[in-house]
């Protein structure tokens, strides 16, 4: 919002033992608390990996203005990777979506899953 970082997070579902603790949802919660408002319609959400179905639902409910992601998720992505939830007819809110293929994002995701598999 106004080119300021309001919240940042990462996936904490193993640490929290909560399936909903994805980075996007953690950021939405943190931003909503800081702004004292659940409506984040002036905010842009930057994420490494394309949001899943659950996160897309939270993004839609928070009315986030724009989503920018650097790696497609062909297994769970809901912004075009596997599904395209924001292009379902009769939805009442459609954020702008920017996919900026980024080698650094792809590397971050690869390293994350390599670490995850070793545990």
XYZ file of N, CA and C in Angstrom:
357
model
N 0.850 -1.171 0.000
C 0.000 0.000 0.000
C 0.899 1.239 0.000
N 0.700 2.144 -0.926
C 1.544 3.336 -1.053
C 3.025 2.968 -1.117
N 3.344 1.868 -1.789
C 4.724 1.379 -1.943
C 5.406 1.058 -0.614
N 4.639 0.717 0.409
C 5.190 0.330 1.707
C 4.877 -1.136 1.965
N 5.825 -1.830 2.574
C 5.580 -3.216 2.982
C 4.807 -3.168 4.294
N 3.621 -3.739 4.280
C 2.766 -3.744 5.469
C 2.942 -5.037 6.251
N 3.151 -6.133 5.526
C 3.282 -7.443 6.168
C 4.157 -8.333 5.298
N 4.843 -9.249 5.936
C 5.594 -10.274 5.198
C 5.541 -11.557 6.014
N 5.563 -12.664 5.308
C 5.471 -13.944 6.003
C 5.958 -15.056 5.089
N 5.866 -16.249 5.595
C 6.194 -17.446 4.825
C 5.275 -18.567 5.296
N 5.379 -19.695 4.642
C 4.559 -20.852 4.990
C 4.991 -21.365 6.367
N 4.055 -21.437 7.301
C 4.369 -21.908 8.660
C 3.486 -23.087 9.072
N 2.955 -23.821 8.085
C 1.997 -24.870 8.461
C 2.639 -26.012 9.244
N 3.903 -26.362 8.974
C 4.545 -27.408 9.781
C 4.792 -26.908 11.201
N 5.309 -25.692 11.309
C 5.601 -25.119 12.625
C 4.326 -24.951 13.450
N 3.289 -24.404 12.821
C 2.028 -24.139 13.518
C 1.132 -25.369 13.640
N 1.413 -26.383 12.818
C 0.545 -27.560 12.719
C -0.881 -27.149 12.347
N -0.953 -26.169 11.429
C -2.234 -25.675 10.914
C -2.165 -25.654 9.393
N -3.075 -26.327 8.752
C -3.088 -26.407 7.297
C -3.304 -25.041 6.650
N -3.908 -24.096 7.367
C -4.193 -22.775 6.796
C -3.025 -21.798 6.902
N -1.920 -22.194 7.483
C -0.798 -21.273 7.708
C 0.086 -21.112 6.469
N -0.534 -20.798 5.354
C 0.214 -20.488 4.133
C 0.688 -19.041 4.216
N 1.729 -18.707 3.475
C 2.294 -17.355 3.503
C 1.249 -16.293 3.190
N 0.410 -16.548 2.187
C -0.598 -15.562 1.791
C -1.571 -15.270 2.927
N -2.052 -16.305 3.561
C -3.019 -16.125 4.653
C -2.353 -15.466 5.852
N -1.129 -15.871 6.161
C -0.395 -15.220 7.248
C -0.239 -13.722 6.981
N 0.073 -13.355 5.739
C 0.218 -11.933 5.377
C -1.106 -11.185 5.461
N -2.164 -11.820 4.988
C -3.484 -11.180 5.048
C -3.873 -10.904 6.497
N -3.641 -11.864 7.368
C -3.955 -11.686 8.795
C -3.124 -10.547 9.386
N -1.816 -10.568 9.117
C -0.927 -9.535 9.662
C -1.302 -8.143 9.136
N -1.543 -8.036 7.835
C -1.909 -6.737 7.243
C -3.246 -6.239 7.792
N -4.203 -7.132 7.926
C -5.517 -6.743 8.460
C -5.400 -6.214 9.881
N -4.557 -6.861 10.679
C -4.354 -6.397 12.059
C -3.676 -5.031 12.082
N -2.640 -4.857 11.256
C -1.924 -3.578 11.243
C -2.797 -2.433 10.747
N -3.627 -2.715 9.759
C -4.481 -1.673 9.184
C -5.832 -1.553 9.888
N -6.091 -2.469 10.819
C -7.382 -2.507 11.518
C -8.541 -2.559 10.519
N -8.362 -3.415 9.507
C -9.370 -3.511 8.456
C -9.183 -4.830 7.708
N -10.255 -5.548 7.494
C -10.166 -6.789 6.721
C -10.145 -6.519 5.221
N -10.566 -5.341 4.811
C -10.615 -4.983 3.390
C -9.257 -4.401 2.980
N -8.535 -5.138 2.163
C -7.184 -4.745 1.757
C -7.166 -4.323 0.289
N -8.170 -3.569 -0.113
C -8.373 -3.251 -1.527
C -7.360 -2.275 -2.123
N -6.466 -1.742 -1.310
C -5.401 -0.886 -1.829
C -4.058 -1.608 -1.797
N -4.079 -2.888 -1.468
C -2.847 -3.656 -1.284
C -2.529 -4.559 -2.472
N -1.226 -4.750 -2.674
C -0.717 -5.691 -3.667
C -0.024 -6.805 -2.895
N -0.302 -8.041 -3.256
C 0.298 -9.203 -2.604
C 1.361 -9.789 -3.525
N 2.610 -9.822 -3.060
C 3.712 -10.420 -3.806
C 4.024 -11.769 -3.181
N 4.008 -12.819 -3.991
C 4.305 -14.158 -3.491
C 5.259 -14.866 -4.439
N 6.043 -15.763 -3.875
C 6.990 -16.531 -4.671
C 6.251 -17.509 -5.564
N 5.337 -18.275 -4.974
C 4.616 -19.331 -5.686
C 3.152 -18.946 -5.871
N 2.617 -19.277 -7.011
C 1.204 -19.030 -7.323
C 0.303 -19.515 -6.185
N -0.640 -18.703 -5.744
C -1.531 -19.092 -4.645
C -2.410 -20.311 -4.971
N -2.702 -21.083 -3.935
C -3.580 -22.253 -4.055
C -5.045 -21.815 -3.949
N -5.950 -22.783 -4.047
C -7.388 -22.500 -3.984
C -7.787 -21.834 -2.669
N -7.258 -22.336 -1.559
C -7.604 -21.784 -0.249
C -7.154 -20.324 -0.148
N -5.940 -20.057 -0.592
C -5.407 -18.698 -0.509
C -6.136 -17.750 -1.450
N -6.517 -18.240 -2.627
C -7.288 -17.423 -3.563
C -8.614 -17.010 -2.926
N -9.241 -17.909 -2.183
C -10.477 -17.564 -1.474
C -10.248 -16.449 -0.467
N -9.147 -16.532 0.278
C -8.825 -15.490 1.261
C -8.496 -14.166 0.566
N -7.778 -14.245 -0.546
C -7.430 -13.045 -1.320
C -8.699 -12.366 -1.825
N -9.621 -13.168 -2.312
C -10.877 -12.612 -2.812
C -11.663 -11.961 -1.670
N -11.753 -12.631 -0.531
C -12.501 -12.085 0.605
C -11.872 -10.796 1.136
N -10.527 -10.707 1.083
C -9.827 -9.503 1.546
C -9.849 -8.393 0.495
N -10.309 -8.719 -0.702
C -10.392 -7.770 -1.820
C -9.038 -7.157 -2.171
N -7.995 -7.986 -2.118
C -6.658 -7.524 -2.481
C -6.666 -7.062 -3.935
N -6.062 -5.901 -4.174
C -6.109 -5.252 -5.485
C -5.373 -6.048 -6.565
N -4.196 -6.599 -6.213
C -3.362 -7.244 -7.226
C -2.514 -8.334 -6.590
N -2.279 -9.406 -7.337
C -1.405 -10.499 -6.919
C -0.268 -10.570 -7.925
N 0.964 -10.634 -7.428
C 2.130 -10.802 -8.285
C 2.855 -12.050 -7.802
N 3.097 -13.006 -8.707
C 3.827 -14.209 -8.312
C 4.887 -14.552 -9.349
N 5.947 -15.245 -8.890
C 7.097 -15.509 -9.746
C 7.271 -16.937 -10.192
N 6.452 -17.856 -9.689
C 6.550 -19.261 -10.104
C 5.152 -19.860 -10.156
N 4.849 -20.522 -11.253
C 3.547 -21.188 -11.388
C 3.542 -22.479 -10.575
N 2.365 -22.841 -10.077
C 2.179 -24.093 -9.337
C 1.239 -24.971 -10.152
N 1.829 -25.930 -10.860
C 1.035 -26.784 -11.744
C 0.313 -27.906 -10.994
N 0.573 -28.039 -9.691
C -0.112 -29.059 -8.885
C -1.281 -28.481 -8.090
N -1.143 -27.238 -7.613
C -2.167 -26.643 -6.751
C -2.516 -25.199 -7.079
N -1.917 -24.623 -8.068
C -2.120 -23.207 -8.375
C -3.541 -22.889 -8.805
N -4.039 -21.770 -8.331
C -5.424 -21.382 -8.634
C -5.511 -20.064 -9.400
N -4.387 -19.645 -9.984
C -4.364 -18.424 -10.808
C -3.912 -18.757 -12.227
N -4.176 -19.982 -12.648
C -3.829 -20.388 -14.002
C -2.917 -21.593 -14.092
N -2.185 -21.912 -13.020
C -1.272 -23.054 -13.056
C -2.003 -24.373 -13.206
N -2.971 -24.634 -12.352
C -3.822 -25.820 -12.429
C -5.271 -25.400 -12.654
N -5.729 -24.452 -11.852
C -7.085 -23.912 -11.955
C -6.985 -22.426 -12.286
N -8.095 -21.834 -12.624
C -8.140 -20.396 -12.852
C -9.360 -19.842 -12.124
N -9.263 -19.776 -10.800
C -10.403 -19.411 -9.961
C -10.888 -17.983 -10.153
N -10.020 -17.093 -10.612
C -10.444 -15.708 -10.758
C -11.167 -15.438 -12.066
N -11.328 -16.461 -12.865
C -12.071 -16.283 -14.113
C -13.311 -17.159 -14.137
N -13.875 -17.374 -12.967
C -15.131 -18.101 -12.843
C -16.253 -17.084 -13.020
N -17.165 -17.340 -13.945
C -18.269 -16.389 -14.141
C -19.042 -16.150 -12.838
N -19.511 -14.964 -12.680
C -20.355 -14.538 -11.559
C -19.606 -14.322 -10.247
N -18.276 -14.434 -10.245
C -17.551 -14.061 -9.029
C -17.715 -12.564 -8.848
N -17.747 -12.118 -7.612
C -18.010 -10.698 -7.373
C -16.753 -9.847 -7.238
N -15.573 -10.453 -7.323
C -14.354 -9.668 -7.195
C -13.227 -10.337 -7.965
N -12.535 -9.574 -8.773
C -11.420 -10.079 -9.572
C -10.204 -9.173 -9.389
N -9.180 -9.626 -8.689
C -7.971 -8.804 -8.583
C -7.179 -8.871 -9.890
N -6.280 -7.939 -10.068
C -5.337 -8.028 -11.178
C -4.344 -9.131 -10.841
N -3.901 -9.860 -11.841
C -2.952 -10.947 -11.611
C -1.764 -10.748 -12.532
N -0.551 -10.769 -11.953
C 0.671 -10.659 -12.738
C 1.561 -11.854 -12.444
N 1.842 -12.598 -13.488
C 2.805 -13.696 -13.379
C 4.094 -13.209 -14.013
N 5.120 -13.083 -13.213
C 6.422 -12.632 -13.687
C 7.412 -13.771 -13.497
N 7.518 -14.629 -14.504
C 8.408 -15.786 -14.373
C 9.780 -15.305 -13.934
N 10.280 -15.910 -12.873
C 11.487 -15.428 -12.241
C 12.328 -16.616 -11.800
N 13.553 -16.704 -12.307
C 14.437 -17.822 -11.967
C 14.747 -17.875 -10.475
N 14.864 -16.716 -9.836
C 15.139 -16.684 -8.400
C 13.978 -17.296 -7.614
N 12.745 -16.988 -8.008
C 11.570 -17.576 -7.349
C 11.551 -19.088 -7.544
N 11.845 -19.530 -8.760
C 11.881 -20.973 -9.028
C 12.920 -21.661 -8.151
N 14.083 -21.039 -7.973
C 15.141 -21.614 -7.145
C 14.727 -21.657 -5.674
N 14.091 -20.609 -5.186
C 13.610 -20.579 -3.795
C 12.638 -21.728 -3.553
N 11.719 -21.935 -4.484
C 10.732 -23.013 -4.351
C 11.412 -24.374 -4.375
N 12.352 -24.578 -5.292
C 13.069 -25.863 -5.363
C 13.788 -26.152 -4.051
N 14.491 -25.157 -3.518
C 15.221 -25.339 -2.257
C 14.271 -25.615 -1.091
N 13.130 -24.946 -1.069
C 12.136 -25.163 -0.015
C 11.674 -26.617 -0.011
N 11.336 -27.142 -1.183
C 10.829 -28.511 -1.239
C 11.927 -29.546 -1.002
N 13.162 -29.249 -1.368
C 14.275 -30.156 -1.060
C 14.438 -30.254 0.453
N 14.435 -29.108 1.151
C 14.536 -29.096 2.621
C 13.366 -29.835 3.255
N 12.175 -29.584 2.738
C 10.959 -30.196 3.283
C 11.021 -31.719 3.180
N 11.516 -32.226 2.072
C 11.587 -33.683 1.870
C 12.625 -34.341 2.764
N 13.658 -33.595 3.168
C 14.708 -34.148 4.025
C 14.238 -34.334 5.461
N 13.190 -33.604 5.860
C 12.706 -33.676 7.252
C 11.934 -34.938 7.501
